[in-house]
mmCIF file of C-alpha atoms in Angstrom:
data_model
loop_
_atom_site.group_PDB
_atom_site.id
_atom_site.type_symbol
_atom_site.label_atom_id
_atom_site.label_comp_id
_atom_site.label_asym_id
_atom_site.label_seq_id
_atom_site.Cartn_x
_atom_site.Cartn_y
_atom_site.Cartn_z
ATOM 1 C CA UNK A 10 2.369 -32.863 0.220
ATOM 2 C CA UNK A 11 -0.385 -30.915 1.523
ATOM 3 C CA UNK A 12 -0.153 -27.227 0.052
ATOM 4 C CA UNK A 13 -1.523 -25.774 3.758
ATOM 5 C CA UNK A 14 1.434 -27.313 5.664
ATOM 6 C CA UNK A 15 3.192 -24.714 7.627
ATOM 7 C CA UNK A 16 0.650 -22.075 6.973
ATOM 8 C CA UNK A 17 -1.459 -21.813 9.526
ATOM 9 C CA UNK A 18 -0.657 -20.181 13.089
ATOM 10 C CA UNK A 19 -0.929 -21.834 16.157
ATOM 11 C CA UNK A 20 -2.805 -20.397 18.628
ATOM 12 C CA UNK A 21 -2.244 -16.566 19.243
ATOM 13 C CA UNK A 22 0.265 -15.785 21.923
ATOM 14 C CA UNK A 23 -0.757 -12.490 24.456
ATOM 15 C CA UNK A 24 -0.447 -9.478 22.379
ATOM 16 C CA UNK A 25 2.228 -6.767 22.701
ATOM 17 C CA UNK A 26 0.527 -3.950 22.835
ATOM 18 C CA UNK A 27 1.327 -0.636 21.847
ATOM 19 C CA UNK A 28 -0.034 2.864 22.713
ATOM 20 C CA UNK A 29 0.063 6.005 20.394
ATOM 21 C CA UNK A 30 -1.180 9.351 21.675
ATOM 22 C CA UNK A 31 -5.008 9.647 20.155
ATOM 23 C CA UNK A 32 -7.825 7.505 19.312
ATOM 24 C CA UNK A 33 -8.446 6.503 16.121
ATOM 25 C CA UNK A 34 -5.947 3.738 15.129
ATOM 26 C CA UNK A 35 -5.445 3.818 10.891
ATOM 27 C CA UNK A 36 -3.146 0.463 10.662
ATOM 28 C CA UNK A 37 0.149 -0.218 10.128
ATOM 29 C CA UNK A 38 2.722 -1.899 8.515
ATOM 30 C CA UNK A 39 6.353 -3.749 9.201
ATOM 31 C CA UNK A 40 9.624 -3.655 7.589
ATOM 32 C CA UNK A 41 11.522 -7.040 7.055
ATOM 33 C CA UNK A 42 15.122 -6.189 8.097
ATOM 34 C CA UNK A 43 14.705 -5.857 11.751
ATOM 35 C CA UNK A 44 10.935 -5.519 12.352
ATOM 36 C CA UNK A 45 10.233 -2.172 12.693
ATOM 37 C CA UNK A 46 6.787 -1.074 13.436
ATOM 38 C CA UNK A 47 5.231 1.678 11.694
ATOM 39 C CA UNK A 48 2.078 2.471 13.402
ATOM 40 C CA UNK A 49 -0.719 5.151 12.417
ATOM 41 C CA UNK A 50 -3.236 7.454 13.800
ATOM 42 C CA UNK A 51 -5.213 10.336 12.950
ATOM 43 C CA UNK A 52 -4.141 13.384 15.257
ATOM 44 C CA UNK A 53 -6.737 15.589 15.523
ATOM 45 C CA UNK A 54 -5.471 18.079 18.231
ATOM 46 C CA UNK A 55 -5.243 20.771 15.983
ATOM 47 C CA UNK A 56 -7.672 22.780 14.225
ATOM 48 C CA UNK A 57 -7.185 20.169 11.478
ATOM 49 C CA UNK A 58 -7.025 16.440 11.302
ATOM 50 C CA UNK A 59 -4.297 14.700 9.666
ATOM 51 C CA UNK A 60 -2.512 11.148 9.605
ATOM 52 C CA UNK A 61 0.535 10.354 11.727
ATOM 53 C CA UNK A 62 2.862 7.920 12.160
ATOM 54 C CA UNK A 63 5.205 6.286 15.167
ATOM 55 C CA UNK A 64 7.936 3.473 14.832
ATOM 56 C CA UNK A 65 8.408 1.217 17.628
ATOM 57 C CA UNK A 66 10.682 -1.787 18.160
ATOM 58 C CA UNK A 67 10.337 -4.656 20.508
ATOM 59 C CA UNK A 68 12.514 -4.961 23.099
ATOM 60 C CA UNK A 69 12.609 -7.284 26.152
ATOM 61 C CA UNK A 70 8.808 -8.053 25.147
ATOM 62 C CA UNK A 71 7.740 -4.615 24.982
ATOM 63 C CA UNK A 72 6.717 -1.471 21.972
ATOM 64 C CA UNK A 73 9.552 1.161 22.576
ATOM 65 C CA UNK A 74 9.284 4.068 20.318
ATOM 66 C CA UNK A 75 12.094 4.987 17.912
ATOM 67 C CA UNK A 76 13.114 7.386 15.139
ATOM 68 C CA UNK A 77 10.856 10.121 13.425
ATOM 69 C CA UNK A 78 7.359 10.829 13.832
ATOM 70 C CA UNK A 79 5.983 11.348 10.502
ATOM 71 C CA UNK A 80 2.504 12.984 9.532
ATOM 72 C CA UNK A 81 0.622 13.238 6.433
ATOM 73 C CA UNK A 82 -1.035 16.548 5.621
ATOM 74 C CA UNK A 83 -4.939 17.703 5.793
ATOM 75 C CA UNK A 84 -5.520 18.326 2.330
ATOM 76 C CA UNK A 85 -4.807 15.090 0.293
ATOM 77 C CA UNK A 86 -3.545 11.451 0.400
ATOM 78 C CA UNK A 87 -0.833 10.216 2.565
ATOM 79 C CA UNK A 88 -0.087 6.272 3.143
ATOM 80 C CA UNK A 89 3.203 4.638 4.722
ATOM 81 C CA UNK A 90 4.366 1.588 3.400
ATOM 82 C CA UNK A 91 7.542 -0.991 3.476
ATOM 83 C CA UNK A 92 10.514 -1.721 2.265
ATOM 84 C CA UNK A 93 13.065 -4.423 2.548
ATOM 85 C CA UNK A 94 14.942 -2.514 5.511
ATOM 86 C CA UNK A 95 12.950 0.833 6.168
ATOM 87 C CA UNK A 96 9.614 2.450 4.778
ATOM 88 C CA UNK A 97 8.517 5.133 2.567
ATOM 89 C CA UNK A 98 5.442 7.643 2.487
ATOM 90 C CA UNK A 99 3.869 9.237 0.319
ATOM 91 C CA UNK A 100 2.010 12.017 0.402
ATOM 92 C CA UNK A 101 -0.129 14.773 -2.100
ATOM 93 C CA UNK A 102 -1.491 17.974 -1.684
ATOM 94 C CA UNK A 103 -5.059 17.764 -3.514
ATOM 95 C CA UNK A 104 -5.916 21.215 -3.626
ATOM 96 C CA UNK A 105 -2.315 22.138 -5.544
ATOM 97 C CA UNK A 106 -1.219 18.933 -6.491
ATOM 98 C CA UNK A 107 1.992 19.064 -4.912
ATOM 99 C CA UNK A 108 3.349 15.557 -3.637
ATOM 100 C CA UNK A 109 6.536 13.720 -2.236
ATOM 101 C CA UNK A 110 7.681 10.908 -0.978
ATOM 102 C CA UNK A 111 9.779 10.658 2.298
ATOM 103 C CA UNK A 112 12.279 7.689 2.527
ATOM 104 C CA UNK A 113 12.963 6.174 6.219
ATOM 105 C CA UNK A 114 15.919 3.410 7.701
ATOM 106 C CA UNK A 115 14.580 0.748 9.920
ATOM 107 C CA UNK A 116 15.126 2.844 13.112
ATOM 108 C CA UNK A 117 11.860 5.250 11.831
ATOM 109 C CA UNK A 118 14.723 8.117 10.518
ATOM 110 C CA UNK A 119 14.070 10.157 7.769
ATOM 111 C CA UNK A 120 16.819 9.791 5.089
ATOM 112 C CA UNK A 121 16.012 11.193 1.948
ATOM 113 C CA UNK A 122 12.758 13.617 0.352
ATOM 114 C CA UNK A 123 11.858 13.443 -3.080
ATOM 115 C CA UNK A 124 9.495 15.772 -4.755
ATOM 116 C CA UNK A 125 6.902 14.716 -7.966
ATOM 117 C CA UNK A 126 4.660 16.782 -8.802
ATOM 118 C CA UNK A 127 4.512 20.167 -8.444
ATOM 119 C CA UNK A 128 1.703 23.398 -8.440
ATOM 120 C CA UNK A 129 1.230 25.523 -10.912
ATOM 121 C CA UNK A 130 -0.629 28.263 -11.969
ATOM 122 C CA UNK A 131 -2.793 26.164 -14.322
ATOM 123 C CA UNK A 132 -3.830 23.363 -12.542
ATOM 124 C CA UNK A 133 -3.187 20.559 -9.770
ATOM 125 C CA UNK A 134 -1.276 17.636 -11.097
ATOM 126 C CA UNK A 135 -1.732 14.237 -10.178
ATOM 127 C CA UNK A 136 0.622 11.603 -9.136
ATOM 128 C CA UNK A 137 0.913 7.640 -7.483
ATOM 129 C CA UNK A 138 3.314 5.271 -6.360
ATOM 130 C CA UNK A 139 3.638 1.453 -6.176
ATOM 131 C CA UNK A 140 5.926 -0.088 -3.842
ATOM 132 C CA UNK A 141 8.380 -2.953 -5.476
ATOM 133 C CA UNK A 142 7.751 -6.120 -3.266
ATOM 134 C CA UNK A 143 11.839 -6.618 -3.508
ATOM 135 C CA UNK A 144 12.095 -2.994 -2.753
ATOM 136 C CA UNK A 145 11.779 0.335 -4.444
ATOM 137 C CA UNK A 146 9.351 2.604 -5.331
ATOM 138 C CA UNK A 147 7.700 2.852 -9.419
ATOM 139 C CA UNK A 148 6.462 6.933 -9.306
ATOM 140 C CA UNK A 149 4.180 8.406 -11.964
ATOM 141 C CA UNK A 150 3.210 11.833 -11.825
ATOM 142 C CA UNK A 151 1.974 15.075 -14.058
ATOM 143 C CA UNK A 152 4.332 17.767 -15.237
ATOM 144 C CA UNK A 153 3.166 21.396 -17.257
ATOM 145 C CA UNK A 154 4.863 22.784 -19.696
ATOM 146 C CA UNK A 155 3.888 26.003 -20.860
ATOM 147 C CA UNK A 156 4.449 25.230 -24.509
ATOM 148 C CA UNK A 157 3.461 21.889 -24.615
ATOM 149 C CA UNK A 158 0.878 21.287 -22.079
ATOM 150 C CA UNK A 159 0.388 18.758 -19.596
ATOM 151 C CA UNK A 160 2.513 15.199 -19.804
ATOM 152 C CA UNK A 161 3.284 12.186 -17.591
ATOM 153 C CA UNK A 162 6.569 11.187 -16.211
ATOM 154 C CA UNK A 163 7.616 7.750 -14.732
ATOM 155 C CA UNK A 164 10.423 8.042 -11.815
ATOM 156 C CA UNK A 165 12.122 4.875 -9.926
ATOM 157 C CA UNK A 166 13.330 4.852 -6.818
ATOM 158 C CA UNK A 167 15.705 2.313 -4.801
ATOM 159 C CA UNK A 168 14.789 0.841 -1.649
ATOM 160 C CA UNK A 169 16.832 3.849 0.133
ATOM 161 C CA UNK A 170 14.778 6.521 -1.889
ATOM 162 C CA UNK A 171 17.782 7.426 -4.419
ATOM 163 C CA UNK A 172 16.751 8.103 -7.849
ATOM 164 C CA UNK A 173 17.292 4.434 -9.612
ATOM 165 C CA UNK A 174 15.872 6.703 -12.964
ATOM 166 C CA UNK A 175 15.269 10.005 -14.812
ATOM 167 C CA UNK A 176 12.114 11.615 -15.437
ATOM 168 C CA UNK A 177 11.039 9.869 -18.193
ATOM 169 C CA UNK A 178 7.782 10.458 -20.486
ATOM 170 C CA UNK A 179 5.026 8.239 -20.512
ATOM 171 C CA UNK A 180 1.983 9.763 -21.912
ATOM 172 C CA UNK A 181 1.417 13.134 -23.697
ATOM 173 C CA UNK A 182 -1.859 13.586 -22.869
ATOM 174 C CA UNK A 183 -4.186 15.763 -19.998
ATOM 175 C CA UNK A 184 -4.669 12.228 -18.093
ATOM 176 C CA UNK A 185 -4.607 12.592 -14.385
ATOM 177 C CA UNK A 186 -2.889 9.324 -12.938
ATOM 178 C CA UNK A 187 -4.627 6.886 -10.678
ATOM 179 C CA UNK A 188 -2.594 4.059 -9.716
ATOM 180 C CA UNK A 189 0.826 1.874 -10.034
ATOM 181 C CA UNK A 190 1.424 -1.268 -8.769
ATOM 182 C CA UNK A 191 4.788 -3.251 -8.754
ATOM 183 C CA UNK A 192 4.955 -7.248 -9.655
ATOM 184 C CA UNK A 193 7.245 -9.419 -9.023
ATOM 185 C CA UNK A 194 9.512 -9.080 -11.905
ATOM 186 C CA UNK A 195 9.664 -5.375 -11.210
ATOM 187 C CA UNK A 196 7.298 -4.579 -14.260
ATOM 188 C CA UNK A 197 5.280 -1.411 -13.464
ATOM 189 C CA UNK A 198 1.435 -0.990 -13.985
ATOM 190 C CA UNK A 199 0.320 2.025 -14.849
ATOM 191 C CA UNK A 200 -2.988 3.506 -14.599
ATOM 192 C CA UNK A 201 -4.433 7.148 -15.708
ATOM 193 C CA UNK A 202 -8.345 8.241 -16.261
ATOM 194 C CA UNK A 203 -9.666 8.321 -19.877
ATOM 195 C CA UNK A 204 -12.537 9.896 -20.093
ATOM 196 C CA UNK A 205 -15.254 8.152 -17.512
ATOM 197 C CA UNK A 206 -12.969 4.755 -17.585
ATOM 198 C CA UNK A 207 -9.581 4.008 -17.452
ATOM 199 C CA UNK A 208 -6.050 3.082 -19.776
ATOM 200 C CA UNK A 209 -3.229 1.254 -18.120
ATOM 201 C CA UNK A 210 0.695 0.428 -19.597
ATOM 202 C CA UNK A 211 3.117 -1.283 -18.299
ATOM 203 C CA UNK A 212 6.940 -0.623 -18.146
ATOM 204 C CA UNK A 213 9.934 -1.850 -17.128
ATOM 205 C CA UNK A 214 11.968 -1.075 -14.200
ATOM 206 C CA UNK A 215 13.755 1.497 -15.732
ATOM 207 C CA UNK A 216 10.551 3.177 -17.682
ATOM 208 C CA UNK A 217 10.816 1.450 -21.102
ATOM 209 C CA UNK A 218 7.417 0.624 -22.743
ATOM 210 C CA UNK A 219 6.822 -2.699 -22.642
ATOM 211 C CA UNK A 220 3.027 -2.210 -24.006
ATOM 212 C CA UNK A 221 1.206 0.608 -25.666
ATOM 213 C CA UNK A 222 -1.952 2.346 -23.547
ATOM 214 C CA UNK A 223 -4.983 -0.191 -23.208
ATOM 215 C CA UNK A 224 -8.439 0.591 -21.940
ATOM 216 C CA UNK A 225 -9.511 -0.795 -18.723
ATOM 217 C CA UNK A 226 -13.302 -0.448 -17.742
ATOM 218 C CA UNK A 227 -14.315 0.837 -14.545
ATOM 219 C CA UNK A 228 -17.017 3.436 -13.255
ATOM 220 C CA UNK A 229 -15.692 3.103 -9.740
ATOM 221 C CA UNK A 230 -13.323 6.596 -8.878
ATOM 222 C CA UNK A 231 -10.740 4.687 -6.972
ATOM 223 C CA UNK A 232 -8.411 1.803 -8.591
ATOM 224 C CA UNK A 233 -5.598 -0.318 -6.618
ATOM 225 C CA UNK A 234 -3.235 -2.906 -8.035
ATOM 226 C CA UNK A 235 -1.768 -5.284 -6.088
ATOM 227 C CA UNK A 236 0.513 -7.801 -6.897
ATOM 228 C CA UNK A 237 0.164 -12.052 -6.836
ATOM 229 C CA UNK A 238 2.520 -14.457 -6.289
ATOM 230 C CA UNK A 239 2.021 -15.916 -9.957
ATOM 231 C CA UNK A 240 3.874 -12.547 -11.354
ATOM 232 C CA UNK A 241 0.291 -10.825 -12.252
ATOM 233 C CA UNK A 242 -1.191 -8.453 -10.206
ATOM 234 C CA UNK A 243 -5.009 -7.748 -9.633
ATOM 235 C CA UNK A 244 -7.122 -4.722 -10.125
ATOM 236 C CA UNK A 245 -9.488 -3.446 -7.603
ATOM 237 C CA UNK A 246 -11.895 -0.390 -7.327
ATOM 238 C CA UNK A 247 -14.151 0.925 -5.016
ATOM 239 C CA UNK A 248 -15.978 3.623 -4.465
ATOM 240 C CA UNK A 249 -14.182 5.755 -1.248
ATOM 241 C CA UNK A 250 -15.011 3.115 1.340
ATOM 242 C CA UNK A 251 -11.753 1.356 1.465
ATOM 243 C CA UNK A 252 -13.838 -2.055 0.614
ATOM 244 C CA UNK A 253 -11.926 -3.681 -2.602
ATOM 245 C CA UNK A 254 -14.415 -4.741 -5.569
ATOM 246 C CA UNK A 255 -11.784 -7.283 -7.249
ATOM 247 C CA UNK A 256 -12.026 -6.930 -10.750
ATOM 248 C CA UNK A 257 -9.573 -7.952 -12.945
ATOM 249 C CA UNK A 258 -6.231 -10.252 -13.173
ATOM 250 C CA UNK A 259 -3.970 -9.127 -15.434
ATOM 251 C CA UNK A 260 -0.138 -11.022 -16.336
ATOM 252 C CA UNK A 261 3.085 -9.250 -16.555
ATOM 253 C CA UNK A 262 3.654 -7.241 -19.431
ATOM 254 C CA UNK A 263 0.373 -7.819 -20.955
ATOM 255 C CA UNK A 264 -2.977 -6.251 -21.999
ATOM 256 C CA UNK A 265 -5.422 -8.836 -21.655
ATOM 257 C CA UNK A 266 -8.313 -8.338 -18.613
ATOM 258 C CA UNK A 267 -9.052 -11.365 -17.406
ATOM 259 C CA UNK A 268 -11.465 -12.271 -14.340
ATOM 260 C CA UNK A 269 -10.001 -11.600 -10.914
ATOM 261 C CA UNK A 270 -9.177 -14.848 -9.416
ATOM 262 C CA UNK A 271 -12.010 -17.011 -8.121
ATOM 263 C CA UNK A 272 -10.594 -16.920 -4.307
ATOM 264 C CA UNK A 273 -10.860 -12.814 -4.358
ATOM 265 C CA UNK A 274 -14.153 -13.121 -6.419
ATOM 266 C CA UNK A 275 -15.263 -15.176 -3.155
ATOM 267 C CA UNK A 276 -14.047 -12.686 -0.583
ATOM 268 C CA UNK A 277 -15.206 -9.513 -2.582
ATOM 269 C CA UNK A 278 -14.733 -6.635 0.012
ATOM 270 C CA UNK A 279 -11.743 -8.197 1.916
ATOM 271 C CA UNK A 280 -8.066 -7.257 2.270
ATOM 272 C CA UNK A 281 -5.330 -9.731 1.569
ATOM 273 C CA UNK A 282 -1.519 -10.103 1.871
ATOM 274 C CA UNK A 283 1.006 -12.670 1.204
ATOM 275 C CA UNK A 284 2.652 -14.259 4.072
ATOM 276 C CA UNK A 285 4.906 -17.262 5.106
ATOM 277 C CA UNK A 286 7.532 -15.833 2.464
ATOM 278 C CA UNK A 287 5.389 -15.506 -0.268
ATOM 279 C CA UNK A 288 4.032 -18.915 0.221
ATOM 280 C CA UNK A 289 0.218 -18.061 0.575
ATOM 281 C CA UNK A 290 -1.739 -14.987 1.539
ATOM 282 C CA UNK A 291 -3.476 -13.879 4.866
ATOM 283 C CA UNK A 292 -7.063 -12.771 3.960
ATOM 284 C CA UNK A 293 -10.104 -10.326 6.576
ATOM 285 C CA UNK A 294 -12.855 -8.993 5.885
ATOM 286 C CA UNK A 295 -16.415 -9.961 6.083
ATOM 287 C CA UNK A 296 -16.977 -11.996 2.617
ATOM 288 C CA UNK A 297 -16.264 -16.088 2.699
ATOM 289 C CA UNK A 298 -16.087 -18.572 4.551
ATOM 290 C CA UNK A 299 -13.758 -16.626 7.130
ATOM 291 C CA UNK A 300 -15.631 -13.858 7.335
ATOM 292 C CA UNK A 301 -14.955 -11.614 10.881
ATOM 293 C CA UNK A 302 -11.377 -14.070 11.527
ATOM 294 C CA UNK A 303 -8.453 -14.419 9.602
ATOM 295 C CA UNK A 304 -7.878 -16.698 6.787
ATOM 296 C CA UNK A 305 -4.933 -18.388 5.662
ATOM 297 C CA UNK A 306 -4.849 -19.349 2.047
ATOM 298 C CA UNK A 307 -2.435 -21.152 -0.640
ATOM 299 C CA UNK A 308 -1.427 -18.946 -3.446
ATOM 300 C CA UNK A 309 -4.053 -21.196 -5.371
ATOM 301 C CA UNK A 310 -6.444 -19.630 -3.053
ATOM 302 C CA UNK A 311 -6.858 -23.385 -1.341
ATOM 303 C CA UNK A 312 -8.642 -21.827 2.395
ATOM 304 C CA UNK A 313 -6.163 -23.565 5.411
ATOM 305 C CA UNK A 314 -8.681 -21.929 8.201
ATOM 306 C CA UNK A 315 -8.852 -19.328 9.733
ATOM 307 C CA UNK A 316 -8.225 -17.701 13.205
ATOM 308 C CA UNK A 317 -10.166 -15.464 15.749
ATOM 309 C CA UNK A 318 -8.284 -12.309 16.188
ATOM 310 C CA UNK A 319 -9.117 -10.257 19.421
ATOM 311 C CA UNK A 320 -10.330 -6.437 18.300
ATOM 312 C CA UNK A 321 -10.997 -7.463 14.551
ATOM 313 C CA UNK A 322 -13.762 -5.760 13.759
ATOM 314 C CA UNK A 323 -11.153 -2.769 14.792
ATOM 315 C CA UNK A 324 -8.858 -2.967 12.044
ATOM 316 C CA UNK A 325 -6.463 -5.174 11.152
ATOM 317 C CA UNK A 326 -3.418 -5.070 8.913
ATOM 318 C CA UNK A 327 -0.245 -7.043 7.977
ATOM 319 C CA UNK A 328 3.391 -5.996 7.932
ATOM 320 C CA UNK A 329 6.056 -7.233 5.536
ATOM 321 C CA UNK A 330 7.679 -9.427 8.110
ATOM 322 C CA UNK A 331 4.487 -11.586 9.024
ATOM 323 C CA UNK A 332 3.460 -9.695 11.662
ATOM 324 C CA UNK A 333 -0.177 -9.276 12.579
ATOM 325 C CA UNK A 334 -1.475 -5.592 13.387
ATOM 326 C CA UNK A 335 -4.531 -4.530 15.314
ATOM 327 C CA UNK A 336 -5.986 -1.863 15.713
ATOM 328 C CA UNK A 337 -7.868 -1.095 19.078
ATOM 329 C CA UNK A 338 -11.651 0.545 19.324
ATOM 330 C CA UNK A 339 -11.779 4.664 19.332
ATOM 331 C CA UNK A 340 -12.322 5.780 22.729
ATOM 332 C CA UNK A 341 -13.322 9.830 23.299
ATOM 333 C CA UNK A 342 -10.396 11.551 25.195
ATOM 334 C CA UNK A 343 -8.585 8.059 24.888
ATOM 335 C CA UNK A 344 -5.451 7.022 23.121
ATOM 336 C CA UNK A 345 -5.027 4.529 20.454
ATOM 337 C CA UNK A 346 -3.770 1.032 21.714
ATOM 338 C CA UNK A 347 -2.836 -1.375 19.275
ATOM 339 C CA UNK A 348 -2.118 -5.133 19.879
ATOM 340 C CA UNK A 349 1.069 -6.586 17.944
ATOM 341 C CA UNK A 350 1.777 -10.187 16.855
ATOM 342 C CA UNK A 351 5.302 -9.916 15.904
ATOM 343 C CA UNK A 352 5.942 -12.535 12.826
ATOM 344 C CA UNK A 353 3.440 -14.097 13.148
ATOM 345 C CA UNK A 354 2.929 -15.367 9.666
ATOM 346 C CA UNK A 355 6.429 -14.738 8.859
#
């Protein structure tokens, strides 16, 4: 059987296009209960500039908004991402370390608010999230104590944003926290700075150690993990420019670094996400042999082809459901108009 049946797309059918109210498009994603569109853009008609978000649902062939319009702040990180049925953002407050993450149904309606960290007099603390690909969110933040100093805590969250966990203590060191990503068992990757590298440990879904702290090289300031469909996930840094360096592949519950996978190693700089139910991935970016189009791969990394995509070099991203997401060009004065390819690769 060959392993690219049923991957690829046909050809693209017309766009449905979607227009938010300013002009710099930031991506989107999708949920996978009734396709929701979550769709971003940086509104700068303030004094400040901060990131902003819009759901819309297709109906009779067209983007309708719906729900909530939520907005990250000025001062810090703020990402929305998907769950099962619904979405969840995060977002931080550098300068005090404050953060929180906002839980939304698949209309775009805000249902819950969680705090993490919190200021303090002595210092920001630092905090991270990995979405669960079956849903949920793994939360590691920083928490002061005046008699003990600074510690880490690991939260869970279900799919809905209730509390699936205590706080529960992960490291006992000053060790401001970088990253966590999710696999596919559920198994949370952990990973705070050391010193001018890194030390990752995993846990289970409900915080237990399932290894002790292991170093992980990397001079790079900004680490990802992202899951596989094999059950590992991959490590990627880079250095504020949003382009991954793929470095290393490492299994569930388990401290060995091995070599990123020789398909990401070949597309060094590109995005990727799985698609077709978890079947293979959708790859762009402007390493391989697909390099300005979108590539289909085989969770082996086997290339199917790839696809010319209208507006590419504008942005493109990949909701839950399959769907394809592009951004359109920033025009002065202009509005952000995005061209949607519901399920595409569902």
């Amino acid at each position: 059987t060959d392993d690219c049946a049923g991957l690829m797309p046909g050809s693209l059918p017309t766009p449905i296009q979607a227009t938010l109210p300013q002009n710099e498009c930031i991506g989107g994603t999708t949920d996978d209960g009734t396709g929701t569109f979550a769709l971003g853009f940086i509104n700068s008609a303030g004094p400040s500039s901060f990131r902003q978000w819009e759901f819309f649902t297709i109906q009779d062939g067209k983007a309708v908004q719906v729900g909530d319009q939520p907005f990250g702040g000025d001062d810090g990180a703020s990402f929305l991402d998907s769950q099962p049925s619904g979405f969840t953002k995060f977002s931080s407050n550098e300068a005090v370390g404050d953060s929180e993450i906002d839980s939304y149904d698949h209309g775009g309606n805000l249902t819950s608010r969680a705090g993490l960290a919190s200021s303090n007099e002595t210092a920001g603390a630092t905090s991270a999230i990995g979405v669960d690909p079956s849903g949920g969110t793994a939360t590691a933040f920083q928490v002061f104590d005046t008699a003990k100093g600074w510690s880490t805590v690991y939260k869970r969250f279900d799919k809905t944003g209730v509390a699936a966990t205590g706080n529960v203590t992960i490291d006992t060191q000053d060790r401001a926290v970088q990253a966590v990503g999710v696999a596919l068992s559920g198994d949370a990757l952990v990973l705070v700075r050391d010193g001018s590298s890194f030390a990752a440990r995993w846990l289970s879904r409900e915080g237990a150690a399932l290894t002790d702290w292991f170093a992980v090289p990397g001079s790079l300031p900004f680490p990802s993990v992202q899951f596989l469909m094999d059950g590992s996930v991959v490590l990627a840094f880079n250095g504020g420019s949003q382009v991954n360096q793929y470095k290393y592949q490492i299994a569930d519950g388990k401290t060995a670094l091995n070599p990123a996978p020789a398909f990401l190693l070949q597309r060094l700089g590109n995005a990727f996400a799985p698609v077709r139910n978890g079947r293979g991935y959708a790859a762009w970016g402007a390493a391989g042999p697909c390099a300005g189009s979108l590539e289909v791969l085989t969770t082996s990394g086997k290339s199917c082809g790839c696809t010319k995509v209208p507006q590419f070099e504008n942005g493109l991203s990949i909701g839950r459901d399959g769907s394809l997401i592009v951004g359109g060009p920033i025009v002065n004065f202009g509005s952000c108009v995005y061209d949607l390819y519901p399920k595409l690769l569902k």
